[in-house]
């Protein structure tokens, strides 16, 4: 089978990156894998056996989309792939749809976040446009890959029943594949505590960690920082570490300063999460190490987790929530908002607590309960580890097999 992927894959042309390694694995599943990627920097086309990388370069977004469209059409005409795969249901999905329609080739949409969530479309004008594009594209796709049951339910609730008759029921499966993001939990299960981290945080009575991109409209880390103002009245020696990267880093630093939480909140700029997006030089330039409340960049997140008592996820919307799986595998109890895998993997009161999105009072009540009851923490940690071990796909090989099957359903 020949597959043409259209989208933007950060660091795709860096042969040392995780993105490149992942694409090489995907290429092994097909006769040919062609990827047209919108790039801002000058790149040259590359070929690695049956893997073809085609850059469409422009610093201007609209021009870049146009170039991807034209290049995608040319490749579709020349190589005649059996499936065109869009990396999202927004702008890249629209480009892929135009290529597929002009070439009369089946289109697969990948939906990695809950674009039909009310919180998503309210986040900004960009998300509103992507929500509108998704409503247009979903009924016109030949098949869809979603990463959670929640997203499939969201598709059903939008009443887009023209989608091949498949959305008339929330239990329809023929054209919609649920394939979660693969998480290699072995390194988290087998991690040991780091003595240096233990020594550094030894004076804290209760330690919490949150991980993700510093994009507040999505991750809502500002809620956690505000919560710490009240929680330190309950536990003066409490610690919150937020690991990540992104444009709202300065906002979080300013909040920590404003609320006088320097001793209780650490913003970890450039943790192990998403580090593959940067070359070492880019990472060094990105991290502002002069800020003494910024945790230095680290590549040992599994061992870092082991020094904490609780994992927090405060997102307004998620597609899946891989960091929750990682935390559970490490034996951390979890408190999370009702997004992503909540209700599917993390069940309220069984292996963690689930609170309503944006509900500060419910979040702090759940944190307080776990702080005051070590027995519940131990129960959630044990059940959570068992849950993480039982998740499917359990191996990379199993995931790749399911990935190939999900694309094969779209072919002629």
Tab-separated table of C-alpha atoms in Angstrom:
chain	number	residue	atom	x	y	z
A	1	UNK	CA	0.000	0.000	0.000
A	2	UNK	CA	1.098	3.561	-0.776
A	3	UNK	CA	0.158	6.313	1.681
A	4	UNK	CA	0.431	10.086	1.369
A	5	UNK	CA	0.498	12.026	4.662
A	6	UNK	CA	-0.209	15.756	4.699
A	7	UNK	CA	0.487	18.049	7.641
A	8	UNK	CA	3.308	19.469	9.674
A	9	UNK	CA	5.592	17.223	11.716
A	10	UNK	CA	8.000	19.272	13.880
A	11	UNK	CA	11.622	18.235	13.526
A	12	UNK	CA	10.788	15.716	10.809
A	13	UNK	CA	14.002	16.485	8.910
A	14	UNK	CA	16.205	15.949	11.976
A	15	UNK	CA	17.382	12.345	11.740
A	16	UNK	CA	18.097	12.257	15.494
A	17	UNK	CA	14.594	13.333	16.484
A	18	UNK	CA	11.858	11.109	17.893
A	19	UNK	CA	9.556	12.335	15.125
A	20	UNK	CA	11.897	11.040	12.417
A	21	UNK	CA	12.378	7.696	14.186
A	22	UNK	CA	8.616	7.291	14.533
A	23	UNK	CA	8.067	8.012	10.833
A	24	UNK	CA	10.700	5.452	9.872
A	25	UNK	CA	8.742	2.857	11.845
A	26	UNK	CA	5.534	3.815	10.037
A	27	UNK	CA	7.302	3.539	6.678
A	28	UNK	CA	8.048	-0.107	7.425
A	29	UNK	CA	4.320	-0.817	7.313
A	30	UNK	CA	3.774	0.253	3.708
A	31	UNK	CA	5.120	-0.146	0.199
A	32	UNK	CA	5.679	3.624	0.040
A	33	UNK	CA	5.109	6.393	2.583
A	34	UNK	CA	5.120	9.959	1.264
A	35	UNK	CA	4.969	12.890	3.681
A	36	UNK	CA	4.322	16.447	2.543
A	37	UNK	CA	5.264	18.735	5.415
A	38	UNK	CA	4.765	22.478	5.630
A	39	UNK	CA	8.126	23.931	6.718
A	40	UNK	CA	9.237	27.419	7.710
A	41	UNK	CA	12.948	26.826	7.108
A	42	UNK	CA	14.696	25.772	3.900
A	43	UNK	CA	14.632	21.999	3.439
A	44	UNK	CA	15.416	19.633	0.581
A	45	UNK	CA	13.367	16.557	-0.409
A	46	UNK	CA	14.786	13.344	1.012
A	47	UNK	CA	14.328	9.650	0.392
A	48	UNK	CA	15.098	6.794	2.777
A	49	UNK	CA	14.206	3.609	0.925
A	50	UNK	CA	10.414	3.615	0.709
A	51	UNK	CA	10.094	6.796	2.814
A	52	UNK	CA	9.793	10.071	0.889
A	53	UNK	CA	9.925	13.443	2.673
A	54	UNK	CA	8.629	16.404	0.677
A	55	UNK	CA	9.041	19.885	2.225
A	56	UNK	CA	6.855	22.827	1.192
A	57	UNK	CA	8.747	25.855	2.492
A	58	UNK	CA	7.463	29.326	3.305
A	59	UNK	CA	7.481	31.638	6.314
A	60	UNK	CA	4.021	32.881	5.336
A	61	UNK	CA	1.311	30.526	6.596
A	62	UNK	CA	-1.200	30.945	3.763
A	63	UNK	CA	1.502	30.559	1.117
A	64	UNK	CA	2.809	27.468	2.905
A	65	UNK	CA	-0.655	25.865	2.841
A	66	UNK	CA	-0.937	26.660	-0.869
A	67	UNK	CA	2.453	25.080	-1.570
A	68	UNK	CA	1.522	21.957	0.393
A	69	UNK	CA	-1.681	21.728	-1.632
A	70	UNK	CA	0.102	21.992	-4.979
A	71	UNK	CA	2.883	19.615	-3.968
A	72	UNK	CA	0.356	17.138	-2.556
A	73	UNK	CA	-1.608	17.154	-5.827
A	74	UNK	CA	1.563	16.566	-7.847
A	75	UNK	CA	2.657	13.633	-5.686
A	76	UNK	CA	-0.831	12.119	-5.746
A	77	UNK	CA	-0.836	12.258	-9.555
A	78	UNK	CA	2.638	10.783	-9.910
A	79	UNK	CA	2.649	8.055	-7.218
A	80	UNK	CA	-1.108	7.255	-6.925
A	81	UNK	CA	-1.324	6.435	-3.206
A	82	UNK	CA	-4.243	4.326	-1.966
A	83	UNK	CA	-4.926	6.640	1.011
A	84	UNK	CA	-4.339	10.293	1.851
A	85	UNK	CA	-3.849	10.744	5.600
A	86	UNK	CA	-4.459	14.128	7.250
A	87	UNK	CA	-2.675	14.799	10.526
A	88	UNK	CA	-5.573	16.835	11.892
A	89	UNK	CA	-9.152	17.850	11.173
A	90	UNK	CA	-8.299	21.536	10.863
A	91	UNK	CA	-6.221	23.415	8.306
A	92	UNK	CA	-4.078	20.441	7.290
A	93	UNK	CA	-7.206	18.330	7.073
A	94	UNK	CA	-8.679	20.865	4.649
A	95	UNK	CA	-5.566	20.738	2.453
A	96	UNK	CA	-5.630	16.923	2.500
A	97	UNK	CA	-9.335	16.953	1.617
A	98	UNK	CA	-8.692	19.154	-1.420
A	99	UNK	CA	-5.885	16.852	-2.574
A	100	UNK	CA	-8.031	13.754	-2.024
A	101	UNK	CA	-11.070	15.205	-3.780
A	102	UNK	CA	-9.036	16.315	-6.798
A	103	UNK	CA	-7.298	12.942	-7.011
A	104	UNK	CA	-10.318	10.784	-6.129
A	105	UNK	CA	-8.327	9.041	-3.414
A	106	UNK	CA	-9.828	8.062	-0.018
A	107	UNK	CA	-9.201	10.460	2.860
A	108	UNK	CA	-8.422	9.528	6.456
A	109	UNK	CA	-8.649	12.175	9.175
A	110	UNK	CA	-6.714	11.876	12.413
A	111	UNK	CA	-8.301	13.623	15.399
A	112	UNK	CA	-5.942	13.899	18.370
A	113	UNK	CA	-7.836	16.410	20.476
A	114	UNK	CA	-11.491	16.877	21.351
A	115	UNK	CA	-12.223	19.533	18.730
A	116	UNK	CA	-15.968	19.299	19.382
A	117	UNK	CA	-15.598	20.139	23.071
A	118	UNK	CA	-17.289	23.391	24.058
A	119	UNK	CA	-14.078	24.387	25.816
A	120	UNK	CA	-12.028	23.841	22.669
A	121	UNK	CA	-14.115	26.050	20.411
A	122	UNK	CA	-14.270	28.777	23.076
A	123	UNK	CA	-10.483	28.841	23.551
A	124	UNK	CA	-9.762	31.382	20.778
A	125	UNK	CA	-10.744	32.396	17.264
A	126	UNK	CA	-8.238	29.888	15.888
A	127	UNK	CA	-9.894	26.989	17.688
A	128	UNK	CA	-13.299	28.230	16.553
A	129	UNK	CA	-12.132	28.098	12.937
A	130	UNK	CA	-10.682	24.598	13.440
A	131	UNK	CA	-13.955	23.484	15.027
A	132	UNK	CA	-15.834	24.796	11.963
A	133	UNK	CA	-13.401	23.049	9.615
A	134	UNK	CA	-13.855	19.791	11.534
A	135	UNK	CA	-17.636	20.015	11.133
A	136	UNK	CA	-17.104	20.399	7.395
A	137	UNK	CA	-14.476	17.676	7.019
A	138	UNK	CA	-15.773	14.875	9.254
A	139	UNK	CA	-18.822	14.028	7.101
A	140	UNK	CA	-16.627	14.035	3.991
A	141	UNK	CA	-13.863	11.753	5.266
A	142	UNK	CA	-13.775	8.097	4.232
A	143	UNK	CA	-12.527	7.048	7.656
A	144	UNK	CA	-11.378	8.635	10.894
A	145	UNK	CA	-8.829	7.716	13.549
A	146	UNK	CA	-9.571	9.114	17.009
A	147	UNK	CA	-7.447	8.597	20.106
A	148	UNK	CA	-10.224	8.123	22.670
A	149	UNK	CA	-13.831	7.065	23.176
A	150	UNK	CA	-14.521	10.615	24.355
A	151	UNK	CA	-13.737	12.018	20.905
A	152	UNK	CA	-15.904	9.383	19.235
A	153	UNK	CA	-18.758	10.311	21.556
A	154	UNK	CA	-18.189	13.972	20.685
A	155	UNK	CA	-18.505	13.119	16.987
A	156	UNK	CA	-21.813	11.434	17.668
A	157	UNK	CA	-23.138	14.316	19.756
A	158	UNK	CA	-22.490	16.777	16.927
A	159	UNK	CA	-25.189	14.919	14.938
A	160	UNK	CA	-22.989	14.672	11.821
A	161	UNK	CA	-24.965	11.605	10.795
A	162	UNK	CA	-24.163	12.077	7.092
A	163	UNK	CA	-20.756	10.536	7.759
A	164	UNK	CA	-21.403	7.277	5.902
A	165	UNK	CA	-24.233	6.538	8.338
A	166	UNK	CA	-21.597	5.791	10.964
A	167	UNK	CA	-22.465	8.562	13.408
A	168	UNK	CA	-26.083	7.558	13.846
A	169	UNK	CA	-24.951	5.639	16.921
A	170	UNK	CA	-22.188	6.314	19.454
A	171	UNK	CA	-21.260	2.618	19.204
A	172	UNK	CA	-20.592	2.558	15.446
A	173	UNK	CA	-17.143	1.231	14.616
A	174	UNK	CA	-16.781	0.419	10.935
A	175	UNK	CA	-15.423	3.764	9.740
A	176	UNK	CA	-14.177	5.179	13.033
A	177	UNK	CA	-11.072	3.632	14.585
A	178	UNK	CA	-10.224	4.314	18.222
A	179	UNK	CA	-6.459	4.038	18.537
A	180	UNK	CA	-4.924	5.710	21.596
A	181	UNK	CA	-1.483	7.271	21.466
A	182	UNK	CA	1.037	4.575	22.275
A	183	UNK	CA	2.771	4.940	25.631
A	184	UNK	CA	5.818	2.849	26.469
A	185	UNK	CA	5.167	2.430	30.178
A	186	UNK	CA	8.123	0.111	30.879
A	187	UNK	CA	10.572	2.920	31.656
A	188	UNK	CA	8.020	4.479	34.022
A	189	UNK	CA	7.163	1.214	35.773
A	190	UNK	CA	10.806	0.322	36.319
A	191	UNK	CA	12.070	3.780	37.310
A	192	UNK	CA	13.762	4.309	40.676
A	193	UNK	CA	13.856	7.442	42.776
A	194	UNK	CA	16.644	9.871	41.980
A	195	UNK	CA	18.713	10.535	45.141
A	196	UNK	CA	19.483	14.111	44.095
A	197	UNK	CA	15.807	14.929	43.588
A	198	UNK	CA	14.970	13.299	46.914
A	199	UNK	CA	17.596	15.408	48.657
A	200	UNK	CA	16.482	18.590	46.953
A	201	UNK	CA	12.813	18.212	47.946
A	202	UNK	CA	13.286	16.537	51.320
A	203	UNK	CA	11.918	19.483	53.300
A	204	UNK	CA	8.495	19.388	51.611
A	205	UNK	CA	5.621	17.468	53.200
A	206	UNK	CA	3.490	17.027	50.070
A	207	UNK	CA	4.792	17.211	46.510
A	208	UNK	CA	2.650	17.533	43.365
A	209	UNK	CA	3.595	17.546	39.697
A	210	UNK	CA	1.862	18.570	36.460
A	211	UNK	CA	3.234	18.079	32.937
A	212	UNK	CA	2.323	19.572	29.566
A	213	UNK	CA	2.678	22.447	27.123
A	214	UNK	CA	2.578	25.936	28.587
A	215	UNK	CA	-0.574	26.881	26.667
A	216	UNK	CA	-3.052	28.027	29.278
A	217	UNK	CA	-6.187	28.001	27.111
A	218	UNK	CA	-5.653	24.247	26.840
A	219	UNK	CA	-3.732	23.097	29.925
A	220	UNK	CA	-5.042	25.687	32.420
A	221	UNK	CA	-1.961	25.517	34.656
A	222	UNK	CA	-2.906	28.952	35.973
A	223	UNK	CA	-5.679	27.238	37.933
A	224	UNK	CA	-3.121	25.066	39.732
A	225	UNK	CA	-0.970	28.067	40.625
A	226	UNK	CA	-4.016	29.864	42.042
A	227	UNK	CA	-4.961	26.737	44.003
A	228	UNK	CA	-1.551	26.781	45.687
A	229	UNK	CA	-2.437	30.095	47.360
A	230	UNK	CA	-5.107	28.267	49.365
A	231	UNK	CA	-3.472	24.880	49.659
A	232	UNK	CA	-0.374	26.201	51.440
A	233	UNK	CA	-2.717	27.349	54.215
A	234	UNK	CA	-3.577	23.674	54.675
A	235	UNK	CA	-0.054	22.387	54.029
A	236	UNK	CA	2.558	25.155	54.350
A	237	UNK	CA	5.309	22.849	53.085
A	238	UNK	CA	3.545	21.877	49.866
A	239	UNK	CA	5.306	21.898	46.502
A	240	UNK	CA	3.936	22.111	42.953
A	241	UNK	CA	6.287	21.506	40.016
A	242	UNK	CA	4.962	22.208	36.513
A	243	UNK	CA	7.061	20.594	33.770
A	244	UNK	CA	6.785	21.750	30.175
A	245	UNK	CA	7.498	24.383	27.569
A	246	UNK	CA	5.509	26.902	25.564
A	247	UNK	CA	4.415	30.511	25.061
A	248	UNK	CA	2.712	31.016	28.448
A	249	UNK	CA	5.824	30.341	30.506
A	250	UNK	CA	6.292	34.009	31.398
A	251	UNK	CA	2.658	34.261	32.435
A	252	UNK	CA	3.174	31.441	34.930
A	253	UNK	CA	6.391	32.951	36.249
A	254	UNK	CA	4.631	36.253	36.792
A	255	UNK	CA	1.805	34.527	38.672
A	256	UNK	CA	4.295	32.767	40.946
A	257	UNK	CA	5.935	36.119	41.728
A	258	UNK	CA	2.614	37.929	42.177
A	259	UNK	CA	1.214	35.381	44.628
A	260	UNK	CA	4.547	35.059	46.491
A	261	UNK	CA	4.740	31.327	45.796
A	262	UNK	CA	8.413	31.140	44.920
A	263	UNK	CA	9.074	28.586	47.671
A	264	UNK	CA	6.087	26.445	46.754
A	265	UNK	CA	5.832	26.482	42.934
A	266	UNK	CA	8.555	25.600	40.428
A	267	UNK	CA	8.075	26.067	36.689
A	268	UNK	CA	10.196	23.390	34.985
A	269	UNK	CA	11.035	24.896	31.584
A	270	UNK	CA	12.009	22.210	29.098
A	271	UNK	CA	11.348	18.954	30.839
A	272	UNK	CA	11.680	15.591	29.131
A	273	UNK	CA	8.221	16.131	27.625
A	274	UNK	CA	8.413	17.136	23.951
A	275	UNK	CA	12.162	17.688	24.164
A	276	UNK	CA	12.491	16.092	20.730
A	277	UNK	CA	11.072	19.271	19.204
A	278	UNK	CA	14.367	21.039	19.788
A	279	UNK	CA	17.972	20.533	18.798
A	280	UNK	CA	20.426	20.984	21.710
A	281	UNK	CA	21.286	24.489	20.451
A	282	UNK	CA	17.635	25.491	20.122
A	283	UNK	CA	16.909	24.107	23.572
A	284	UNK	CA	19.780	26.056	25.142
A	285	UNK	CA	18.600	29.260	23.504
A	286	UNK	CA	14.994	28.631	24.513
A	287	UNK	CA	15.489	27.999	28.213
A	288	UNK	CA	15.954	31.096	30.364
A	289	UNK	CA	18.210	29.657	33.029
A	290	UNK	CA	18.634	33.005	34.753
A	291	UNK	CA	15.230	32.556	36.411
A	292	UNK	CA	15.844	30.762	39.702
A	293	UNK	CA	12.276	29.464	39.847
A	294	UNK	CA	12.693	27.601	36.565
A	295	UNK	CA	13.582	23.939	36.934
A	296	UNK	CA	16.552	23.067	34.668
A	297	UNK	CA	15.897	20.955	31.577
A	298	UNK	CA	15.895	17.248	32.399
A	299	UNK	CA	15.657	13.954	30.495
A	300	UNK	CA	14.820	11.722	33.477
A	301	UNK	CA	11.120	12.372	33.963
A	302	UNK	CA	10.321	8.754	35.022
A	303	UNK	CA	12.728	8.931	37.961
A	304	UNK	CA	11.618	12.499	38.655
A	305	UNK	CA	7.990	11.346	39.012
A	306	UNK	CA	8.984	8.920	41.753
A	307	UNK	CA	9.756	11.756	44.177
A	308	UNK	CA	6.199	13.104	44.117
A	309	UNK	CA	3.003	12.280	45.969
A	310	UNK	CA	0.391	13.332	43.422
A	311	UNK	CA	-0.040	14.025	39.696
A	312	UNK	CA	-2.379	16.798	38.543
A	313	UNK	CA	-3.990	17.414	35.158
A	314	UNK	CA	-6.015	20.623	34.911
A	315	UNK	CA	-6.743	20.740	31.163
A	316	UNK	CA	-9.792	22.365	29.623
A	317	UNK	CA	-9.703	19.794	26.819
A	318	UNK	CA	-7.574	16.805	25.808
A	319	UNK	CA	-7.694	14.126	23.185
A	320	UNK	CA	-6.136	11.398	25.305
A	321	UNK	CA	-3.735	12.363	28.104
A	322	UNK	CA	-0.552	10.345	27.788
A	323	UNK	CA	1.028	12.015	30.819
A	324	UNK	CA	-1.730	10.551	33.005
A	325	UNK	CA	-0.842	7.037	31.817
A	326	UNK	CA	2.835	7.722	32.510
A	327	UNK	CA	2.052	8.958	36.033
A	328	UNK	CA	-0.152	5.950	36.769
A	329	UNK	CA	2.583	3.614	35.533
A	330	UNK	CA	4.971	5.304	37.960
A	331	UNK	CA	2.601	4.641	40.850
A	332	UNK	CA	1.372	8.212	41.276
A	333	UNK	CA	-2.234	8.849	42.292
A	334	UNK	CA	-3.939	11.258	39.886
A	335	UNK	CA	-6.429	14.108	40.119
A	336	UNK	CA	-7.603	15.272	36.691
A	337	UNK	CA	-10.350	17.260	35.024
A	338	UNK	CA	-13.045	15.463	33.069
A	339	UNK	CA	-11.212	15.388	29.743
A	340	UNK	CA	-9.439	12.881	27.494
A	341	UNK	CA	-9.172	9.432	29.026
A	342	UNK	CA	-11.166	10.333	32.157
A	343	UNK	CA	-14.040	7.879	32.464
A	344	UNK	CA	-12.301	5.482	30.093
A	345	UNK	CA	-8.977	4.781	31.827
A	346	UNK	CA	-9.069	6.880	34.978
A	347	UNK	CA	-12.312	6.215	36.838
A	348	UNK	CA	-13.427	8.611	39.558
A	349	UNK	CA	-13.016	7.087	43.007
A	350	UNK	CA	-11.487	3.856	41.703
A	351	UNK	CA	-7.971	4.737	40.533
A	352	UNK	CA	-8.024	8.533	40.908
A	353	UNK	CA	-10.295	11.544	41.157
A	354	UNK	CA	-12.041	13.260	38.235
A	355	UNK	CA	-13.328	16.812	38.710
A	356	UNK	CA	-15.343	19.088	36.391
A	357	UNK	CA	-13.378	21.240	33.952
A	358	UNK	CA	-12.402	24.573	35.482
A	359	UNK	CA	-13.828	23.706	38.912
A	360	UNK	CA	-11.211	25.108	41.268
A	361	UNK	CA	-13.106	24.162	44.432
A	362	UNK	CA	-13.562	20.551	43.353
A	363	UNK	CA	-9.877	20.298	42.437
A	364	UNK	CA	-8.669	21.603	45.781
A	365	UNK	CA	-11.114	19.327	47.667
A	366	UNK	CA	-9.718	16.305	45.844
A	367	UNK	CA	-6.130	17.372	46.526
A	368	UNK	CA	-6.914	18.008	50.191
A	369	UNK	CA	-8.550	14.600	50.569
A	370	UNK	CA	-5.536	12.798	49.134
A	371	UNK	CA	-3.135	14.873	51.226
A	372	UNK	CA	-4.980	13.979	54.396
A	373	UNK	CA	-5.502	10.288	53.579
A	374	UNK	CA	-2.310	8.383	52.644
A	375	UNK	CA	-4.306	5.157	52.455
A	376	UNK	CA	-6.386	6.436	49.526
A	377	UNK	CA	-3.178	7.578	47.844
A	378	UNK	CA	-1.726	4.087	48.195
A	379	UNK	CA	-4.925	2.515	46.852
A	380	UNK	CA	-5.079	4.811	43.806
A	381	UNK	CA	-1.372	4.257	43.144
A	382	UNK	CA	-1.695	0.463	43.188
A	383	UNK	CA	-4.882	0.310	41.117
A	384	UNK	CA	-3.502	2.910	38.734
A	385	UNK	CA	-0.377	0.863	38.072
A	386	UNK	CA	-2.539	-2.169	37.372
A	387	UNK	CA	-4.667	-0.110	34.987
A	388	UNK	CA	-1.602	1.145	33.113
A	389	UNK	CA	-0.292	-2.406	32.692
A	390	UNK	CA	-3.608	-3.549	31.209
A	391	UNK	CA	-3.893	-0.852	28.544
A	392	UNK	CA	-3.884	-1.791	24.860
A	393	UNK	CA	-1.956	-1.558	22.645
A	394	UNK	CA	0.615	-2.828	25.130
A	395	UNK	CA	3.607	-3.013	22.778
A	396	UNK	CA	4.948	-0.928	19.914
A	397	UNK	CA	4.461	-3.896	17.573
A	398	UNK	CA	0.797	-4.178	18.530
A	399	UNK	CA	0.326	-0.445	18.039
A	400	UNK	CA	1.930	-0.491	14.581
A	401	UNK	CA	-0.275	-3.396	13.530
A	402	UNK	CA	-3.405	-1.516	14.596
A	403	UNK	CA	-2.114	1.661	12.944
A	404	UNK	CA	-1.704	-0.130	9.633
A	405	UNK	CA	-5.165	-1.698	9.942
A	406	UNK	CA	-6.766	1.687	10.576
A	407	UNK	CA	-5.313	3.051	7.332
A	408	UNK	CA	-6.053	-0.111	5.348
A	409	UNK	CA	-9.773	0.353	6.061
A	410	UNK	CA	-9.673	3.510	3.965
A	411	UNK	CA	-8.044	2.052	0.864
A	412	UNK	CA	-9.813	1.252	-2.405
